[in-house]
Short mmCIF file of C-alpha atoms in Angstrom, two decimals:
data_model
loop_
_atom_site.label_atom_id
_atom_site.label_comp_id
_atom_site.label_asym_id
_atom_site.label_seq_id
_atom_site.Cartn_x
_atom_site.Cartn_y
_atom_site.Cartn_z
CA UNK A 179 -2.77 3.82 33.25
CA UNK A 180 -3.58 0.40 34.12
CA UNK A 181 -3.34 -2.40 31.80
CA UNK A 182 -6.90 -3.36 30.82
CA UNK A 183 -8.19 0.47 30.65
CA UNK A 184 -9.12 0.79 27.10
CA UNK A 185 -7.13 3.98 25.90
CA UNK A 186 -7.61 6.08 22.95
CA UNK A 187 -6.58 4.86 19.34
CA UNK A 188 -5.51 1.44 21.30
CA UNK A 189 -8.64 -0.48 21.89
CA UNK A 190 -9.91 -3.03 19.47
CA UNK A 191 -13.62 -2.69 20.77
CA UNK A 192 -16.62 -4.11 17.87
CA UNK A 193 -17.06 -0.94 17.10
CA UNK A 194 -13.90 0.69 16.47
CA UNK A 195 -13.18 -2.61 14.42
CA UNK A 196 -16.21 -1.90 12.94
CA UNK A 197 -15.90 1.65 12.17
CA UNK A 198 -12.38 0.61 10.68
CA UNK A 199 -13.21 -2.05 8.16
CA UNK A 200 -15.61 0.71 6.71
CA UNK A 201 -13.13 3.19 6.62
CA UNK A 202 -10.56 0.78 4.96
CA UNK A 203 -13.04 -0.63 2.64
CA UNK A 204 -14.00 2.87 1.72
CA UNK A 205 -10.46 4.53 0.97
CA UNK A 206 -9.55 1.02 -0.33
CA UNK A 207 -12.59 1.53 -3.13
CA UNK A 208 -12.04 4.70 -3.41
CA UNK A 209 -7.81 3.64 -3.95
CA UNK A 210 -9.61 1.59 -6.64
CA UNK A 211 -11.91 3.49 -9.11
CA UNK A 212 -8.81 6.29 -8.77
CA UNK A 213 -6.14 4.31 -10.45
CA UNK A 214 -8.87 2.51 -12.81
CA UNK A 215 -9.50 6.23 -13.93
CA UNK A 216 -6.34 7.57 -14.36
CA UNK A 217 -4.93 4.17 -16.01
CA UNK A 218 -8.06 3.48 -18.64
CA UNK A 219 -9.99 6.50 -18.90
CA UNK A 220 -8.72 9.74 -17.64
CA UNK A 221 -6.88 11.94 -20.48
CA UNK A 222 -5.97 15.64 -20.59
CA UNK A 223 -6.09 17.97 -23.40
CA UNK A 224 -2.25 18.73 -24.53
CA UNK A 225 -0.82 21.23 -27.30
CA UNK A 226 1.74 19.83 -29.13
CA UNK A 227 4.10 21.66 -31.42
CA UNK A 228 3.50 19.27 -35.13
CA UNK A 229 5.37 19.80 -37.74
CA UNK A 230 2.71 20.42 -40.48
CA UNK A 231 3.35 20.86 -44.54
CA UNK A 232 2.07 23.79 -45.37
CA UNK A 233 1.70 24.95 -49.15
CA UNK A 234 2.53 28.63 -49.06
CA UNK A 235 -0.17 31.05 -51.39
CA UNK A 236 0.39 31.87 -54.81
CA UNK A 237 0.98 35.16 -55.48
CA UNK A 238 -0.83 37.29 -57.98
CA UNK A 239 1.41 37.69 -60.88
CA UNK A 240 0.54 39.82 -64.01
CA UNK A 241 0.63 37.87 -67.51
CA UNK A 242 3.66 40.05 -68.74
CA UNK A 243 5.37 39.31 -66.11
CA UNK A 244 4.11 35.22 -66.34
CA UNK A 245 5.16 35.76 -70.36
CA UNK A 246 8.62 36.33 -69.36
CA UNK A 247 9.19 33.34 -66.99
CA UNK A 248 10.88 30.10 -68.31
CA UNK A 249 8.45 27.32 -68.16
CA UNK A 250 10.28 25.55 -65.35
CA UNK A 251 10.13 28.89 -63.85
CA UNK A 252 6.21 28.84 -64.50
CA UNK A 253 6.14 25.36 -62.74
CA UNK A 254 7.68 26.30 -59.46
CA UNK A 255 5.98 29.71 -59.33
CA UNK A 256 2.33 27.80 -59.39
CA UNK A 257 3.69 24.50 -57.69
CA UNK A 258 5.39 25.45 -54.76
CA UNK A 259 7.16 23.01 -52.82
CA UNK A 260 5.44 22.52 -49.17
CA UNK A 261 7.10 24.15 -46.05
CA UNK A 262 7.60 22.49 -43.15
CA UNK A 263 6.30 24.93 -40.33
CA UNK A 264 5.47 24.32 -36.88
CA UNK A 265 1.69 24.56 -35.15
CA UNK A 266 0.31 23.87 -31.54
CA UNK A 267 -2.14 21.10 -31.89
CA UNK A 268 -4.30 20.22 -29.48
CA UNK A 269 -3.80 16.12 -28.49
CA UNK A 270 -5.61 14.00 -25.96
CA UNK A 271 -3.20 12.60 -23.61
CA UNK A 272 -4.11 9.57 -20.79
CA UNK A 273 -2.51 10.50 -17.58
CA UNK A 274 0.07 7.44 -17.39
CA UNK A 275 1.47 9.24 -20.63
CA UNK A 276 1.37 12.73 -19.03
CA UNK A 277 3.17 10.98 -15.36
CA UNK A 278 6.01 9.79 -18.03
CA UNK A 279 6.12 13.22 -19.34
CA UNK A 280 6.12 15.39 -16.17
CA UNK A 281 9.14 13.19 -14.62
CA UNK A 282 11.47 14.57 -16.77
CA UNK A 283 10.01 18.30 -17.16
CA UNK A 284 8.22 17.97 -20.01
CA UNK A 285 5.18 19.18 -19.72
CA UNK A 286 3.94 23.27 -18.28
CA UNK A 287 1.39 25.56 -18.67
CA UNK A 288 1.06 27.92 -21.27
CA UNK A 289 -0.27 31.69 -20.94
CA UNK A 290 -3.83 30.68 -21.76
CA UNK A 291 -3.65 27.90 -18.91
CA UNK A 292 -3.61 24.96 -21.43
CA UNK A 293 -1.53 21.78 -20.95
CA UNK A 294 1.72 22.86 -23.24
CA UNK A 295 4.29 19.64 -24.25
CA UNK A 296 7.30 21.53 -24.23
CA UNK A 297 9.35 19.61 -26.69
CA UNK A 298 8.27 19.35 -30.82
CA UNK A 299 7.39 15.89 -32.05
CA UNK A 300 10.11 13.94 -32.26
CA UNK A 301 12.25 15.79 -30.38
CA UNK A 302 14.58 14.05 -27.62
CA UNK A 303 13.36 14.41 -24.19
CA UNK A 304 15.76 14.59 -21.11
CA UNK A 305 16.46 11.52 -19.32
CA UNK A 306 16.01 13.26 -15.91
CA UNK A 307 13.58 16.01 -14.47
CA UNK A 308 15.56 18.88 -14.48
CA UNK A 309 14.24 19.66 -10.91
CA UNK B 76 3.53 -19.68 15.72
CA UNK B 77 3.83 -18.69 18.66
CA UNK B 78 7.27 -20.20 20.24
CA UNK B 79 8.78 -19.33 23.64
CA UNK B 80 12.51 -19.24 24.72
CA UNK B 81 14.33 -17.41 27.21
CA UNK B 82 10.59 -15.81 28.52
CA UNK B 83 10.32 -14.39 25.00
CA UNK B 84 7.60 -14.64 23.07
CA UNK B 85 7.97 -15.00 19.10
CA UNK B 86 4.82 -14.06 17.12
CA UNK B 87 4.22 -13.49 13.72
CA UNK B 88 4.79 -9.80 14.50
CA UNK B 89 8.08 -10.13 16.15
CA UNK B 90 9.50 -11.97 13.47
CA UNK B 91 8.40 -9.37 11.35
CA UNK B 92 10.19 -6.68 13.61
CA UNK B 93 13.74 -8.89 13.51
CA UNK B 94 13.10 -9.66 9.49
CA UNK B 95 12.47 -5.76 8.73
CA UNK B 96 16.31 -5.20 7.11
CA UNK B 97 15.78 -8.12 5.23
CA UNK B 98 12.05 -6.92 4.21
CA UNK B 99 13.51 -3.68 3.08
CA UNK B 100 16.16 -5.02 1.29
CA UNK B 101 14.02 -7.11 -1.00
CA UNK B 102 11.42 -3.97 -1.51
CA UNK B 103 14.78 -2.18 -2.71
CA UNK B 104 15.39 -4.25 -5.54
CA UNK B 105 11.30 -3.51 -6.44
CA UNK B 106 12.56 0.15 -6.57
CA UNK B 107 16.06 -0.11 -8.10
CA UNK B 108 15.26 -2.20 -11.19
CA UNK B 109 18.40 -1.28 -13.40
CA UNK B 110 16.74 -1.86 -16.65
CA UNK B 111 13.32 -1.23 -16.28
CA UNK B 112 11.67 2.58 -16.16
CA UNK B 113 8.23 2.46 -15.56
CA UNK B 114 7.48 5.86 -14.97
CA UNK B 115 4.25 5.87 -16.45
CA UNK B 116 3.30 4.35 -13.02
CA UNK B 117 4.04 5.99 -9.44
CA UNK B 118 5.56 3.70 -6.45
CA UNK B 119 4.06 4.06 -3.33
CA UNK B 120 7.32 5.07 -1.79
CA UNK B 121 9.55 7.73 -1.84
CA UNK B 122 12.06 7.49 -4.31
CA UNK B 123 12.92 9.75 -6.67
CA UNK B 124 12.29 9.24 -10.56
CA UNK B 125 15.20 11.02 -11.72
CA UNK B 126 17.49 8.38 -9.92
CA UNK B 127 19.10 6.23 -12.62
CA UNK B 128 17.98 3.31 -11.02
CA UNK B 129 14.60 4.07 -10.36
CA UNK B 130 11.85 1.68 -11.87
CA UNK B 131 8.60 3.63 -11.13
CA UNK B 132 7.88 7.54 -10.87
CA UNK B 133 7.42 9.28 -7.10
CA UNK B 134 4.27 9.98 -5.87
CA UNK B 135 4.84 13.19 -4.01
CA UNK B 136 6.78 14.63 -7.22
CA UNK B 137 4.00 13.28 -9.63
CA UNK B 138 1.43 15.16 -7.32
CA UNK B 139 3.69 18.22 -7.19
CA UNK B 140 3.84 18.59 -11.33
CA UNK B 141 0.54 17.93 -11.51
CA UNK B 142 -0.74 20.68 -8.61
CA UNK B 143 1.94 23.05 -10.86
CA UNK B 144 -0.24 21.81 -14.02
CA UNK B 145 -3.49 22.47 -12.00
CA UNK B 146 -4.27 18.86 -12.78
CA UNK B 147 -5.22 16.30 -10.34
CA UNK B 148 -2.93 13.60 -9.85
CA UNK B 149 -5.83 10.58 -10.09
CA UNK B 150 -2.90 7.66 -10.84
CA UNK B 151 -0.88 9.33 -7.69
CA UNK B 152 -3.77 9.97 -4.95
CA UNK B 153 -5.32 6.46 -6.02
CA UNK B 154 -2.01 4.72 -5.28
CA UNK B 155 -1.68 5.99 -2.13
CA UNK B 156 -5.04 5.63 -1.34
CA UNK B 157 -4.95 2.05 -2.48
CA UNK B 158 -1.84 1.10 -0.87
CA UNK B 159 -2.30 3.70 2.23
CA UNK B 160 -5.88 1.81 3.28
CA UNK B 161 -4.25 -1.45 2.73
CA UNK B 162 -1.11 -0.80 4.79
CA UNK B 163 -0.92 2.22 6.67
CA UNK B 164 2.39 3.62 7.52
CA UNK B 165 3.84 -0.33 7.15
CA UNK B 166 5.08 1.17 3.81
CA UNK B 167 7.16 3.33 5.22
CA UNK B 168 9.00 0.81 8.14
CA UNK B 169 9.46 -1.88 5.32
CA UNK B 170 8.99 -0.30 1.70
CA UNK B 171 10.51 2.72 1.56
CA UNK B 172 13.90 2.63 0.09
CA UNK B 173 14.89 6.35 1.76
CA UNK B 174 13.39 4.60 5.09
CA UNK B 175 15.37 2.48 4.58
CA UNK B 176 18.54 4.52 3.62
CA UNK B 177 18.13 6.70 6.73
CA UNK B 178 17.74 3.09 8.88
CA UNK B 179 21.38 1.95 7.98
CA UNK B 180 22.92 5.36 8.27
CA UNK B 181 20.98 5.55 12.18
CA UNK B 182 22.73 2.20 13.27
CA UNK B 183 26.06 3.87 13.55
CA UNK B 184 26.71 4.20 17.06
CA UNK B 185 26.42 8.15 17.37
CA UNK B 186 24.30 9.78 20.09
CA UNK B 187 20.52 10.46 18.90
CA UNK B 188 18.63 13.47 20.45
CA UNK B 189 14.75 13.11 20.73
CA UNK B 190 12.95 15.35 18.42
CA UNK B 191 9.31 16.82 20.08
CA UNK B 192 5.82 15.34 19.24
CA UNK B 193 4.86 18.48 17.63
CA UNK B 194 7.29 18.24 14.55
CA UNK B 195 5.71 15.73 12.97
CA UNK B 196 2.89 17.70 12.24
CA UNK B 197 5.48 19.94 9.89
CA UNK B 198 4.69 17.22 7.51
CA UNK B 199 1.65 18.51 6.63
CA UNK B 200 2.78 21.59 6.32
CA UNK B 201 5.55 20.87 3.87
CA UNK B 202 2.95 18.43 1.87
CA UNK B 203 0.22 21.29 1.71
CA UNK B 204 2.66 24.23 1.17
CA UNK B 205 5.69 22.70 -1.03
CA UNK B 206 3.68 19.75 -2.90
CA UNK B 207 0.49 21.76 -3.53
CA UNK B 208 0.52 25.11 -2.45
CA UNK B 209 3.89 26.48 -3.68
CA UNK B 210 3.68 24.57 -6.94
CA UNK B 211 -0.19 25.66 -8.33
CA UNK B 212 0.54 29.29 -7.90
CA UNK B 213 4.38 29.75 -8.40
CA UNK B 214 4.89 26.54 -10.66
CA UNK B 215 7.58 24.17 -10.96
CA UNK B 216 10.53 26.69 -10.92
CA UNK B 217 10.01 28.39 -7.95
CA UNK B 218 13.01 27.88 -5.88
CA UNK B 219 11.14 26.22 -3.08
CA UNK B 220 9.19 23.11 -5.26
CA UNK B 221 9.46 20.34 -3.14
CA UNK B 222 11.61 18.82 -6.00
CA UNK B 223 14.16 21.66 -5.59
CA UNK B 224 14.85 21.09 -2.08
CA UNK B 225 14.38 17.35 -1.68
CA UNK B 226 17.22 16.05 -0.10
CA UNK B 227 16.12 12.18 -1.67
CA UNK B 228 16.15 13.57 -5.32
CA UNK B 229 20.22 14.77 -4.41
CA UNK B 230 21.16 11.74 -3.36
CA UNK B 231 19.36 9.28 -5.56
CA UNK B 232 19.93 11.64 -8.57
CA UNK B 233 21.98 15.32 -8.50
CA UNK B 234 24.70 13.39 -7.08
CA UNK B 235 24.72 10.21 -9.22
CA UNK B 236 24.39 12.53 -12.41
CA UNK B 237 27.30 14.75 -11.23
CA UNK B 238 29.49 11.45 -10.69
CA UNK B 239 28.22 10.62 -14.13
CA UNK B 240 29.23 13.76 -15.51
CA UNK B 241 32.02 14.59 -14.10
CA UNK B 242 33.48 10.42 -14.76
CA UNK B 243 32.14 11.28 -18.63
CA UNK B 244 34.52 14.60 -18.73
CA UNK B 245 31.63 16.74 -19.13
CA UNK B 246 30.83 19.75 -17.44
CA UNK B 247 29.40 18.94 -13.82
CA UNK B 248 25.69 20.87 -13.16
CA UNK B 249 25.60 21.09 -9.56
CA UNK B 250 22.03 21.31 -7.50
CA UNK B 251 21.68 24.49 -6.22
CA UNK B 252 22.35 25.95 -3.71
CA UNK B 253 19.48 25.64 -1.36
CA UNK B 254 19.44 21.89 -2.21
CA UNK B 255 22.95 21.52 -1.41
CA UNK B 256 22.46 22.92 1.84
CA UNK B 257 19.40 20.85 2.54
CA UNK B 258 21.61 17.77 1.78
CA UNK B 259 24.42 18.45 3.96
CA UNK B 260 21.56 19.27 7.24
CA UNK B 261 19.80 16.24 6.70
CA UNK B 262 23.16 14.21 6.24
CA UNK B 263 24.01 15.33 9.07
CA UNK B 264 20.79 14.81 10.70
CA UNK B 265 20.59 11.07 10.13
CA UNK B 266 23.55 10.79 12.59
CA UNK B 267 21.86 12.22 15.51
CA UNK B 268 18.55 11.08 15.04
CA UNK B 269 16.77 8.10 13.81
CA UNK B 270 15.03 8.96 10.46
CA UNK B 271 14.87 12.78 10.80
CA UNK B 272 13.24 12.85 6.91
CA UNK B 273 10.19 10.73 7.93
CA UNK B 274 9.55 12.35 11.05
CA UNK B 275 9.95 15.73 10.04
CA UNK B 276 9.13 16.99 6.67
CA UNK B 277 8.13 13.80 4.67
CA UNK B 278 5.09 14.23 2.99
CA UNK B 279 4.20 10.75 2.24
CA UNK B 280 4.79 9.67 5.40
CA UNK B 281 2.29 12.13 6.82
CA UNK B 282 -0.56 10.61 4.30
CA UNK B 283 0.68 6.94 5.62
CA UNK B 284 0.53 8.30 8.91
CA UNK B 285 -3.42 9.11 9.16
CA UNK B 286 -3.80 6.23 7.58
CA UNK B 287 -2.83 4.14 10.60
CA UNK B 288 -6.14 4.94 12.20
CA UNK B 289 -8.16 3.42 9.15
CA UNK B 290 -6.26 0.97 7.17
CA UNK B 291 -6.66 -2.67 7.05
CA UNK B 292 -3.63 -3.73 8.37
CA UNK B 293 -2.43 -2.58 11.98
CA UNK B 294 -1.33 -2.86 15.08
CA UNK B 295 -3.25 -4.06 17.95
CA UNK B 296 -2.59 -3.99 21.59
CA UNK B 297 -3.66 -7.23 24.06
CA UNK B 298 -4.41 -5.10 26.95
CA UNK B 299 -4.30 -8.66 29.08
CA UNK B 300 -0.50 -9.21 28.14
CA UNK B 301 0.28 -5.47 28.90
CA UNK B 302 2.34 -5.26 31.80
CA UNK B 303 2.71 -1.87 32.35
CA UNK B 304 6.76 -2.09 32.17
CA UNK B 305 6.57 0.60 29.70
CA UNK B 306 9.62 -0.93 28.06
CA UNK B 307 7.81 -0.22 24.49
CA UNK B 308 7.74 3.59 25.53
CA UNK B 309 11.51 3.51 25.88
CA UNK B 310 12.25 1.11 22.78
CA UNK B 311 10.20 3.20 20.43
CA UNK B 312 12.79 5.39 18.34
CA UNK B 313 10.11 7.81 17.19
CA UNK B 314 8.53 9.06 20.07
CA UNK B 315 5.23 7.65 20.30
CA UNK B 316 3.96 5.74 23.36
CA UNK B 317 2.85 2.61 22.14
CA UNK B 318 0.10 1.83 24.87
CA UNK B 319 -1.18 5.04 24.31
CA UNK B 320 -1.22 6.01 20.94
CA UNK B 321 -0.61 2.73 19.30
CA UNK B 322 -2.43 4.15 15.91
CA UNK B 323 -0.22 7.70 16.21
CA UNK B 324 0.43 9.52 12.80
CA UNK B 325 3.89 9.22 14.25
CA UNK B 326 4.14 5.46 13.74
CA UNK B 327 6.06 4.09 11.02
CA UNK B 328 5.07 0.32 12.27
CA UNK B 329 8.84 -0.41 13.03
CA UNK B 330 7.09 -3.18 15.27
CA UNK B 331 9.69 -3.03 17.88
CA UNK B 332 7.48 -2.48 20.03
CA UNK B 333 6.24 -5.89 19.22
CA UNK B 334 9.16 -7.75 19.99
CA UNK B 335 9.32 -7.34 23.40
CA UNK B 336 9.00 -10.19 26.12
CA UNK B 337 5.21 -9.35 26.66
CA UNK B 338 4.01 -9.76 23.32
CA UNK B 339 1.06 -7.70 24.13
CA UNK B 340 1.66 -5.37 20.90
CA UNK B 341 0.52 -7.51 17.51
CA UNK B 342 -0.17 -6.72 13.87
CA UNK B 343 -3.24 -8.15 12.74
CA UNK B 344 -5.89 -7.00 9.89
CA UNK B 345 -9.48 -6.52 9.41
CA UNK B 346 -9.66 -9.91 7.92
CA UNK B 347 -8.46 -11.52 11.27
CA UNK B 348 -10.80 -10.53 14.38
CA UNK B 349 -9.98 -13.38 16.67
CA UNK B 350 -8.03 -11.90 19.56
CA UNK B 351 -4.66 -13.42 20.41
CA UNK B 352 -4.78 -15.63 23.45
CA UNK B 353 -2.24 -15.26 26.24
CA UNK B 354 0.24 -18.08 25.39
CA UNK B 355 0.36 -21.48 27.39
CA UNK B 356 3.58 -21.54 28.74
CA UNK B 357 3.18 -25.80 28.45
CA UNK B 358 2.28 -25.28 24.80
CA UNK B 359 5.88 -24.50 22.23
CA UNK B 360 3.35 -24.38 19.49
CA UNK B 361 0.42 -21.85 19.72
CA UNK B 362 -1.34 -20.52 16.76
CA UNK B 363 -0.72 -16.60 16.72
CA UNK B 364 -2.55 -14.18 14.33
CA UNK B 365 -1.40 -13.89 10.74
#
């Protein structure tokens, strides 16, 4: 080829130069409102396993019965102490949060296709993906 | 500057091309902060997040979880976008710490077989099938996740954690087995050819790659300085003909090409149209493009 023959995806003709600062300002923008997005305004639905205090039912008790309970008895029978069980509650995550999350495995999908966090609250994550 | 000695020319761009090891080495230390883990936030390089030294979370593996989460990966694509428009495949000649990795393992003097043109475009293949494909319909535990068989993610982290582990007294989890045997082909593969990862099968590279056609930054030939010698053609390590396909998907922007005697091969950037003037051989000190 000889030197000044303008070959493909070399030549720096007005309009290729042209045609590139468009495409580079384009993707660039685009590069842009992506990461503005995701950083400030893009959050996914996640279900969390919470531990919730739960105050089990009372159950029905006939008065002879009730008669022959102490009255400390009485008092935890209709007071019961709250149990600590565990629920899947649905949390709005950003996506910086969820990135954190999915570098060490913590996130997957459950059967009904939501977003599942697969540790409870509190719990220790890895320090590494387990990938 | 432009300065002559010996009948060759130092631009902007060749300086660039001789400063590259130093370049990457100070882009390392972006990567590798010891104390800091912000993997909230993806690098635009490859480097794994489970390494114990790595400061910001991988693109390609951030895209993969996500695809596996049928989310899209907004943070990830817009990073690369960003940086991608910006740069081109510069990131991966100067920025990217496995680059880099596979840069100091090709100086040893070994002899390097030439790879065809065609497998670069496996690339794609492994970015559509093991960072998208394989991981929205089989998930992140299917044996061939591009997490599973990245050979970066065993030696910036299996490896490391198995020193750890096995230093600690604890009982050492090995990669598998597939990963293992990855490892051991591509270790052996950066000794008879010059970055076999980027050429072959890295995913970000191949985004980086079509990005040389559009981005903001790139490499221009001065078909008035081109002598035909077609000295780049045999400098480049990666196959691609410079005066040909100067804006090639193949191109990682190593810029040897511009430091040759002819100077004919610049980078310049949308921001900088002038065109480089042939060099007055009277004149030491010639303003080049920046």
């Amino acid at each position: 080829m000889h030197p000044n023959e303008v070959s493909p995806g070399t030549e720096d003709t007005r309009a290729s130069f042209i045609l590139r600062v468009l495409t580079a300002s384009l993707f660039l923008i685009a590069g842009i409102i992506f990461v503005i997005y995701a950083a400030a305004f893009h959050t996914v639905p996640v279900l969390v396993e919470t531990e919730v205090e739960v105050i089990p039912e009372i159950p029905e008790i006939d008065s002879i019965e009730a008669m022959r309970m102490s009255p400390d008895e009485l008092d935890e029978f209709f007071n019961p102490a709250p149990v600590i069980e565990y629920e899947m509650v649905k949390e709005d995550r950003s996506e910086p949060v969820i990135i954190q999350g999915v570098t060490v495995g913590a996130y997957g999908r459950a059967a009904g296709g939501e977003i599942e966090y697969l540790f409870a609250e509190g719990e220790e994550v890895p320090e590494a993906c387990p990938t | 500057m432009v300065s002559m000695a010996e009948g060759k020319i130092t631009t902007v761009s060749s300086k660039l091309a001789r400063w590259r090891t130093t370049i990457q080495t100070y882009f390392l230390f972006i990567w590798i902060l010891p104390f800091i883990r912000i993997h909230s936030v993806c690098s635009p390089v490859f480097h794994c997040y489970a390494c114990p030294l790595a400061a910001f979370g991988c693109p390609i593996g951030v895209i993969a979880q996500f695809s596996a989460l049928h989310l899209f990966p907004f943070l990830a694509v817009g990073t690369i976008i960003l940086v991608g428009s910006l740069f081109g495949a510069f990131v991966c000649g100067y920025a990217c710490p496995f680059g880099f990795l596979q840069d100091l393992v090709g100086r040893i003097p070994t002899p390097k077989f030439h790879l065809p043109k065609w497998t670069g475009y496996i690339r794609y293949v492994v970015l559509l099938g093991l960072v998208i494909i394989v991981p929205f319909f089989f998930g992140e535990r299917h044996p061939l996740f591009i997490c599973r068989v990245c050979p970066a993610g065993a030696i910036e982290a299996a490896l490391p954690a198995a020193a750890r582990q096995a230093i600690a007294g604890e009982a050492v989890s090995w990669p598998n087995a597939l990963k293992i045997t990855i490892l051991l082909l591509f270790l052996l593969a950066m000794f008879v050819n010059v970055r076999p990862w980027c050429r072959i099968l890295c995913p970000l590279g191949a985004i980086f790659g079509l990005f040389n056609r559009f981005s903001a930054v790139y490499m221009r030939l001065d078909t008035d300085k081109c002598n035909e010698c077609r000295l780049c053609e045999k400098k480049c390590k990666y196959g691609v003909i410079p005066e040909k396909e100067l804006q090639s998907a193949n191109c990682i922007r190593c810029m040897e090409c511009a430091d040759l005697h002819c100077g004919a091969f610049v980078a310049t950037s949308i921001f900088n149209r002038k065109k480089a003037q042939p060099p007055d051989p009277k004149d030491k000190s010639i303003t080049d493009e920046k």
